[in-house]
Coordinates of C-alpha atoms in Angstrom, one line a residue:
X1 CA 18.7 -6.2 24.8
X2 CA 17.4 -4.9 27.9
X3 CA 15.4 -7.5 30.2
X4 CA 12.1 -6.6 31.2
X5 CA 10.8 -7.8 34.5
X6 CA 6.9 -6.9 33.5
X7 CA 4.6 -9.8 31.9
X8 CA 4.8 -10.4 28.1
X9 CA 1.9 -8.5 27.6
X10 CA 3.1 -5.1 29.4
X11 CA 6.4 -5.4 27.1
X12 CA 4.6 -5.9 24.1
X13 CA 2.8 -2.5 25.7
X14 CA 6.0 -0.9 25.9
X15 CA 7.5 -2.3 22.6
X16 CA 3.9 -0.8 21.1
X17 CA 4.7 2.7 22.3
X18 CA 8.2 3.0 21.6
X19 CA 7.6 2.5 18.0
X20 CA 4.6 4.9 17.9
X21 CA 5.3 8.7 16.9
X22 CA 5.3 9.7 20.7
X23 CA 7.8 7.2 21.4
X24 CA 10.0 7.9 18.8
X25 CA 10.6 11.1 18.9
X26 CA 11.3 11.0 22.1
X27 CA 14.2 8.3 21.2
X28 CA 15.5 10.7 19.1
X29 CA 15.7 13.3 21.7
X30 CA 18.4 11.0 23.1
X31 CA 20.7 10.3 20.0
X32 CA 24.1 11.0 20.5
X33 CA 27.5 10.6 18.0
X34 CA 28.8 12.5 15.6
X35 CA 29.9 12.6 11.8
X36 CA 26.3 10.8 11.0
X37 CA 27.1 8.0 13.9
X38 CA 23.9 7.9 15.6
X39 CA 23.9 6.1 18.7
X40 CA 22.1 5.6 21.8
X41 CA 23.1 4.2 24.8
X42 CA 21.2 1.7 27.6
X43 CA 21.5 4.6 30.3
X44 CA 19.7 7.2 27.9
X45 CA 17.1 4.3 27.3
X46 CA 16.3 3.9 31.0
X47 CA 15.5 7.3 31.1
X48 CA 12.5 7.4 29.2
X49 CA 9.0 8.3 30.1
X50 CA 5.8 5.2 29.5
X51 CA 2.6 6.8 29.9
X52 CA 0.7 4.4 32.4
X53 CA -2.9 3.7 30.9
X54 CA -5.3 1.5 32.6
X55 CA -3.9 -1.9 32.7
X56 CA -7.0 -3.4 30.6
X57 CA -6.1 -1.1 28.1
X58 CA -2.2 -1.7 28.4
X59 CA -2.8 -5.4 27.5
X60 CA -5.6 -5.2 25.0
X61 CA -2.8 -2.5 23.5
X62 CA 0.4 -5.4 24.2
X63 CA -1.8 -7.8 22.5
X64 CA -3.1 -6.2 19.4
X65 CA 0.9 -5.5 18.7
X66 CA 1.9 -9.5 19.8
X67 CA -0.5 -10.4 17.0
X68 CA 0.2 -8.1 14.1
X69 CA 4.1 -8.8 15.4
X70 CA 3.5 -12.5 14.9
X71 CA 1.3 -12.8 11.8
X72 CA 4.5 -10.9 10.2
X73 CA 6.3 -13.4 11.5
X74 CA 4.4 -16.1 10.0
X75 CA 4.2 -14.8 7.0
X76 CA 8.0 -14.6 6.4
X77 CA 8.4 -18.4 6.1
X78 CA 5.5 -18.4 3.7
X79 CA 8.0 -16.4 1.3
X80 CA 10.6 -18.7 2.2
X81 CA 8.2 -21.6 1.4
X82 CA 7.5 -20.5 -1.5
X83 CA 11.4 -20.1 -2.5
X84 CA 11.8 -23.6 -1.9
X85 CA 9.3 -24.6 -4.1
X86 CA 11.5 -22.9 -6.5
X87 CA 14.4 -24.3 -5.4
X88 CA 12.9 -27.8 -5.6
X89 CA 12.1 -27.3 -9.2
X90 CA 15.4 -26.0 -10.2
X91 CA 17.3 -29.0 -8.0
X92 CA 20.0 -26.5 -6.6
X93 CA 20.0 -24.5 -3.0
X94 CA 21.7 -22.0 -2.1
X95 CA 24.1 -24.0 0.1
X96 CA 24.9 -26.4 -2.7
X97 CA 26.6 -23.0 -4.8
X98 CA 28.7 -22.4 -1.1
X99 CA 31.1 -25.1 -2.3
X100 CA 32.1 -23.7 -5.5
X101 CA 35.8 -23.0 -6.2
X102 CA 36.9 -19.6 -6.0
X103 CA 38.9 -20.0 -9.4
X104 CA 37.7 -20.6 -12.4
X105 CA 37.9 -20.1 -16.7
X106 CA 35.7 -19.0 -19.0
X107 CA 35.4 -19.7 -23.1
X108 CA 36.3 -17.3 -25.3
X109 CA 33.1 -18.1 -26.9
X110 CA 30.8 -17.2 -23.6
X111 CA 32.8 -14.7 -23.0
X112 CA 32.4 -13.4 -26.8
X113 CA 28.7 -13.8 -26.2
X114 CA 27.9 -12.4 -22.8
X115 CA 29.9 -9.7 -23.5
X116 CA 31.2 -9.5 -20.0
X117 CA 34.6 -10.4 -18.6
X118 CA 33.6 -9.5 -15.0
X119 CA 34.5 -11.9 -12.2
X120 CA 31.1 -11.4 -10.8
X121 CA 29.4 -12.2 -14.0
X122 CA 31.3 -15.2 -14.5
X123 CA 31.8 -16.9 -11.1
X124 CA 30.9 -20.3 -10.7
X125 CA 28.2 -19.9 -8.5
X126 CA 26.5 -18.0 -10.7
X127 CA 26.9 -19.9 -14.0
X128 CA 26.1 -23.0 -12.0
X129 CA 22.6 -21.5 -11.3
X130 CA 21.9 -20.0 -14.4
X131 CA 22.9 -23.6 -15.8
X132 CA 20.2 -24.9 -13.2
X133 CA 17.7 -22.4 -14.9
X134 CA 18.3 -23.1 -18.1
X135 CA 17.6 -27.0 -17.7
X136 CA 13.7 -25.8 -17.0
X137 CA 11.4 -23.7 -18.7
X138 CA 12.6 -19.9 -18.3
X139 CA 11.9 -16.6 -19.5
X140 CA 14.6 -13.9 -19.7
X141 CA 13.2 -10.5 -17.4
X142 CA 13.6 -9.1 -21.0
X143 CA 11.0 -10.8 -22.7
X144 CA 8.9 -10.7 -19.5
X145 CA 8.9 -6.7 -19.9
X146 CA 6.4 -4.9 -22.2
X147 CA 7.6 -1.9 -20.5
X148 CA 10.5 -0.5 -19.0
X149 CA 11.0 3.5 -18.0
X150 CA 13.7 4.9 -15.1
X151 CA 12.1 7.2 -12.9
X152 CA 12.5 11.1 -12.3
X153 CA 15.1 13.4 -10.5
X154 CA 12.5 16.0 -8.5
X155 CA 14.2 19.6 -8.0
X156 CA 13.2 19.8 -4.6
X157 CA 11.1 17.9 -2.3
X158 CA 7.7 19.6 -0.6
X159 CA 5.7 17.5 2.2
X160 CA 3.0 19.6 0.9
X161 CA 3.2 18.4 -2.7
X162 CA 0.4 16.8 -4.9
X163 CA 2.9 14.5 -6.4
X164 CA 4.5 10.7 -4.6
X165 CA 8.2 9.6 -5.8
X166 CA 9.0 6.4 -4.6
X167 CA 12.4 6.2 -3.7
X168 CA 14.5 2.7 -3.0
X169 CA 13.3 2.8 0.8
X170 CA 9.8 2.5 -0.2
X171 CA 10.4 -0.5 -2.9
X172 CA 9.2 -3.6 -0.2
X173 CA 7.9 -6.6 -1.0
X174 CA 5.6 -8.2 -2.0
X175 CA 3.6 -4.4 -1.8
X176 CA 5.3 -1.2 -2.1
X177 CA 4.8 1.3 0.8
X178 CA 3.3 4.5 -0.3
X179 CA 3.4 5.9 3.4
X180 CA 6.6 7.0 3.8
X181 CA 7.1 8.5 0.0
X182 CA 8.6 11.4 -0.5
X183 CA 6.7 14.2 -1.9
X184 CA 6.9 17.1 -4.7
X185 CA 4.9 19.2 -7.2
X186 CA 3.6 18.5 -10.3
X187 CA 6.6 18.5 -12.6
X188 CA 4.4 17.7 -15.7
X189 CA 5.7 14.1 -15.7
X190 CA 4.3 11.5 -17.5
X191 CA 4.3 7.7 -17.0
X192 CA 2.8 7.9 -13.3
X193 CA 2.9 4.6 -11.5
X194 CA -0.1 2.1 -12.8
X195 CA -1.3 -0.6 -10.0
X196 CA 0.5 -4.0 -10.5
X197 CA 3.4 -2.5 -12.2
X198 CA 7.1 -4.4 -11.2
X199 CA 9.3 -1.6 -9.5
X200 CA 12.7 -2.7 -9.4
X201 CA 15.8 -1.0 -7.2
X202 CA 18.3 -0.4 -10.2
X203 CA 21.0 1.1 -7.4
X204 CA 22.7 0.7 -3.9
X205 CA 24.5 -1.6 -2.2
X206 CA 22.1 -3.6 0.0
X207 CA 19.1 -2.8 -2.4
X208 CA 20.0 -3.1 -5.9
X209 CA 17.4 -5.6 -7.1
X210 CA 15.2 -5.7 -4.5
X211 CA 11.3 -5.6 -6.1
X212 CA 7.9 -5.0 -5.6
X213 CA 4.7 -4.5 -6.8
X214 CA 2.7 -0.9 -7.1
X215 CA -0.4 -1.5 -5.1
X216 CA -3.8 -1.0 -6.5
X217 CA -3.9 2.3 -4.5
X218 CA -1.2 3.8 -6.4
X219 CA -3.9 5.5 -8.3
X220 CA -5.3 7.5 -5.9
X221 CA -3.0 10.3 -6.8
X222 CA 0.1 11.0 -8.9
X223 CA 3.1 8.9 -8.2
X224 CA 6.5 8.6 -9.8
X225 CA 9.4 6.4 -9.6
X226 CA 12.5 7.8 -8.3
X227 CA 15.0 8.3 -10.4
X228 CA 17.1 4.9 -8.8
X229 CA 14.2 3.2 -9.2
X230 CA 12.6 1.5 -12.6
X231 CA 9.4 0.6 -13.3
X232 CA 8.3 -2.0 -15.4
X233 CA 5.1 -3.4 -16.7
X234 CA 4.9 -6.6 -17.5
X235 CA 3.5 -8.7 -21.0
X236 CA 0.0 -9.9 -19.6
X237 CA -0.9 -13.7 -19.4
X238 CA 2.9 -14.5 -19.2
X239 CA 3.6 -14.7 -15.7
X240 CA 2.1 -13.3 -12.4
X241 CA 3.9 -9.7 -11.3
X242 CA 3.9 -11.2 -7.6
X243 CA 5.8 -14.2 -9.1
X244 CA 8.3 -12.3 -10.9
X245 CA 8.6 -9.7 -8.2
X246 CA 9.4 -12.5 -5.4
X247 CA 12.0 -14.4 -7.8
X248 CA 13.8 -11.0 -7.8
X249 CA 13.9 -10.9 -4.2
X250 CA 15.0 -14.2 -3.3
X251 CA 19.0 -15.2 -3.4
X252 CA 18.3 -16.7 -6.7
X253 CA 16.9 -13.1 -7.8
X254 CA 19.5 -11.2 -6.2
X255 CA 22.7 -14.1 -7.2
X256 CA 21.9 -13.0 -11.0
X257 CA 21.4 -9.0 -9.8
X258 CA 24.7 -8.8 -8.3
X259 CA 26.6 -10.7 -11.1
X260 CA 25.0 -8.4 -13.5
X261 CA 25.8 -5.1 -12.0
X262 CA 28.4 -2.3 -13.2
X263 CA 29.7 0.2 -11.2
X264 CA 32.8 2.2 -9.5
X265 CA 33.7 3.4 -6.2
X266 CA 31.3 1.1 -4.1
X267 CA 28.2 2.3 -6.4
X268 CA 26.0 -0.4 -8.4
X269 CA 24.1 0.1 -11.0
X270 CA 22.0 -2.4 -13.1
X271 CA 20.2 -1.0 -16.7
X272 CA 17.4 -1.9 -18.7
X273 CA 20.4 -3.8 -21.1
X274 CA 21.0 -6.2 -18.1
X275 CA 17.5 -7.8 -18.1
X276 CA 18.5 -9.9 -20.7
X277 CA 20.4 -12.1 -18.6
X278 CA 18.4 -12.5 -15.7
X279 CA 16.6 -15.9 -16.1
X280 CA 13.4 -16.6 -14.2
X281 CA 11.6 -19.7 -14.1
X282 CA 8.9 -21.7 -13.8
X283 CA 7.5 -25.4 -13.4
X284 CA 6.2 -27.0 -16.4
X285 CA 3.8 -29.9 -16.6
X286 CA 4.2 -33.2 -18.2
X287 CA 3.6 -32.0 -21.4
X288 CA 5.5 -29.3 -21.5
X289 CA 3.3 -25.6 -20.7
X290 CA 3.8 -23.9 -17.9
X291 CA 2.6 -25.5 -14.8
X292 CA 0.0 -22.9 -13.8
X293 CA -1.3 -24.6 -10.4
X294 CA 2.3 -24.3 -9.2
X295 CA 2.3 -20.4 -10.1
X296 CA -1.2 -20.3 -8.3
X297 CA 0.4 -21.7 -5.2
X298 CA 3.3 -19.6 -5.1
X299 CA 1.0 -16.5 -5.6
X300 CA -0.8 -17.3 -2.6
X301 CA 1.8 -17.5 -0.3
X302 CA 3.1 -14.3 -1.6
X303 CA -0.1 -12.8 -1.0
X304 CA -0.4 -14.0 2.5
X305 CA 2.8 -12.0 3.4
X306 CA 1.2 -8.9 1.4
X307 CA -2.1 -9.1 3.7
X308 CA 0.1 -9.8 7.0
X309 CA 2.0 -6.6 6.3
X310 CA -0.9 -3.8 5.5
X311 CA -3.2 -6.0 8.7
X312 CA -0.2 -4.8 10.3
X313 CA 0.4 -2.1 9.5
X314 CA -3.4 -0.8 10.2
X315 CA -2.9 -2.0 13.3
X316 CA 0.2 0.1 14.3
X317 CA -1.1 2.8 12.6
X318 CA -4.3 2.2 15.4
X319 CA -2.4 2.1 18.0
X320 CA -0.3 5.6 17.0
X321 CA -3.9 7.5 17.5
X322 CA -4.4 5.6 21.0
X323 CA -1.5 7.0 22.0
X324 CA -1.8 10.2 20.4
X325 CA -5.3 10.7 22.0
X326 CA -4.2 8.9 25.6
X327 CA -1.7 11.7 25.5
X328 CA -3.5 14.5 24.5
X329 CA -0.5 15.9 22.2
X330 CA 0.4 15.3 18.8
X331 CA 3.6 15.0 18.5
X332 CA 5.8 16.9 15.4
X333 CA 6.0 14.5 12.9
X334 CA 8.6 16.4 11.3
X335 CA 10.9 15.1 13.3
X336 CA 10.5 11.6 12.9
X337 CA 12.5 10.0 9.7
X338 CA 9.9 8.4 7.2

């Protein structure tokens, strides 16, 4: 953290252009390390170069950023409102699984069931919240799926390409970013990405299981899941994609993702087979159907993260061009990661 000794306004300034393409690449400029250790040190950060606009501007600029910044903000504990909603039907928190012992036993009957003898699959923590689950109304992401297909392997990449792959980086929720994708040519795929379909992260630490949902613009031109990455479309009128795609995403999501992974050698992998255990549910009325209002409201706040993040995003992507046109020079994108 480097103090500032400028007014909030002329830091959020600052902060603004930094983060713009100008700013960026001149960041980069100023890496250092070696094998793939980036770094960059406070002395190399003093020495860079902010274009003084007129101070009007530098604030209207500081406080277009401060308010994009902050409705992000915001909209964060609208998710995590919306995961206690959750949590409140299923009785359980995350905390209450921290005091769980660290040895256990399983049935031979589970066990002959499940058909896994994993510690990961079978730690208390993890049965205790499926039990939580399965005391409300649930569906199993395998019933949930009409249909399920892993994405492609591209030979080669090509900025210039007619053809988006989203990759695990672009998988963001609740939306996933199309800006950033990577590009090819036309391979003579099939399957391309339909809005509103569930794209789930089937690989890596740090992102297996992590969801979103295939905005509505994903049909503006060919677009492809990665080969890491599955798509999925959902069985209409059962439950929302937004829903399903937030339950993924919180720890009760990601608990059930973990325990359900394979892999060797630091590498995990989730299939299409694995589905079947992940429970998600939902809030039923008094008489027993599923509790729609409470869906509705959960939606919503899910959808008010979704409209914080592309408000903001338009914004930054404003500012960029005052920059790039305060400047006069565009700078080489090329050298700015995605």
């Amino acid at each position: 953290m480097i103090p500032l000794t400028e007014p909030p306004l002329k830091a959020a300034y600052i902060c603004a252009y930094l983060q713009s393409p100008a700013g960026r690449q001149q960041i980069l400029r100023l890496h250092r390390g070696s094998s793939r250790q980036i770094e960059i040190y406070p002395d190399d950060l003093l020495t860079l170069e902010i274009p003084s606009l007129d101070t009007a501007q530098e604030r209207e600029i500081g406080a277009r950023w401060l308010s994009a910044v902050r409705s992000v903000r915001d909209a964060r504990s609208a998710v995590r409102d919306a995961e206690l909603m959750i949590q409140e039907v299923l009785g359980v928190s995350e905390a209450d699984l921290e005091g769980e012992p660290t040895v256990w036993s399983q049935g031979v009957r589970l066990v002959g069931t499940s058909n896994r003898l994993d510690p990961q699959f079978t730690a208390p923590r993890t049965r205790r919240l499926r039990d939580a689950i399965s005391t409300q109304r649930f569906w199993r992401l395998s019933d949930l799926v009409a249909k399920v297909r892993t994405g492609y392997q591209p030979p080669y990449y090509d900025e210039g390409g007619d053809v988006r792959i989203v990759k695990t980086k672009d998988v963001m929720f609740p939306r996933v970013s199309l800006a950033g994708c990577a590009r090819t040519d036309d391979q003579g795929w099939t399957d391309a990405l339909a809005p509103g379909d569930l794209l789930l992260n089937m690989t890596g630490e740090g992102t297996l299981g992590r969801a979103g949902v295939a905005p509505a613009d994903v049909a503006d031109e060919a677009t492809f899941a990665a080969i890491d990455v599955a798509a999925a479309t959902l069985h209409p009128g059962m439950l929302p994609t937004t829903y399903v795609a937030l339950f993924m995403n919180s720890w009760m999501g990601r608990e059930q993702t973990l325990a359900a992974q394979t892999g060797s050698s630091g590498q995990q992998h989730i299939y299409e087979t694995h589905f079947r255990s992940i429970l998600v549910p939902v809030a039923s009325t008094p008489a027993g159907s599923v509790d729609r209002d409470w869906l509705d409201a959960i939606v919503r706040l899910a959808e008010r993260r979704a409209s914080a993040a592309t408000t903001a995003a338009a914004t930054f992507e404003a500012l960029d061009q005052v920059f790039i046109q305060g400047l006069g020079v565009v700078p080489d994108l090329s050298t700015i990661p995605a």
